[in-house]
């Protein structure tokens, strides 16, 4: 009797774990479907409740966190080479508090590119770690980098 | 009167296991995952100086990887042994933790084979390889049935985990259980196979869950 209770409990725990995993995979697929189906910057920003300026402009969107050393390097490089991004739209998003993000960006004179987004919304829309760099042309996602990326490569895709 | 030194053979097996594991990891780190392979993998995306900085950092802190090996083994042996003990309660088998722990130590030698195959494969047969080749190298596993590019990143670990070495591991555990329970081999196997398989499934689910949430 005791053994059957334990076996049933074990099976229940295993089933719940598998269901949780399947749920996670399903929500992952939904997020991927969003990205794959639309590949659209406008739709992404609408999801994040951000008012977009010009969807036709070539855009680089950087998802960062000020505590991440790879993000720090990439933001520093963007700042150093900001003149090369003339004519392109730059959007900088973070899941941390607005004050921390802005304080970090202010050190690199990039505060004007910061987009204030609800942290819960951004973490449920953009999955994975930081930094992530998205490059859009005519509202379509043409390249997505995970991890830090050198400026020359970003510019290559923007041209 | 001299001091009699009693050598515990399982202590010796553990030391041999740890030493061999450290050596294998060292060879993989220095010869297989060489600087050239890392640079070639990262250079398309990362700045060259940054890559060199990362390599220097890796060299500086690499010793920690070797230092934690004994503790990782201790944790693994303890968890696997406890899981088997829990299984033995369900199956009304009278086995003690110490005996199971010893069996788990011996069975662990199976897991030295895949990294040795990796070293031999990339050292002798496939010398023109990339970092991705190493990442997806999983001999005798379900992953080797698929093209790496066609596999979703979160599926890599589950497919890698279901391999023939797990089968060998269970078979060896079965031999050990047979010895300590004095039952026939099929009876021991019919106990250890479901018990260990359940542990493996739970572990794979856990790691896959983390993979999806952290890496995306």
Short mmCIF file of N, CA, C and O in Angstrom, two decimals, chain B residues 156 203 207:
data_model
loop_
_atom_site.label_atom_id
_atom_site.label_comp_id
_atom_site.label_asym_id
_atom_site.label_seq_id
_atom_site.Cartn_x
_atom_site.Cartn_y
_atom_site.Cartn_z
N UNK B 156 19.42 19.89 -27.69
CA UNK B 156 20.75 19.28 -27.78
C UNK B 156 21.04 18.43 -26.55
O UNK B 156 21.46 17.27 -26.66
N UNK B 203 16.56 14.63 -14.19
CA UNK B 203 17.74 15.49 -14.39
C UNK B 203 17.69 16.18 -15.76
O UNK B 203 17.94 17.38 -15.86
N UNK B 207 17.60 20.23 -16.45
CA UNK B 207 18.62 20.96 -17.22
C UNK B 207 18.00 21.63 -18.44
O UNK B 207 18.33 22.76 -18.78
#
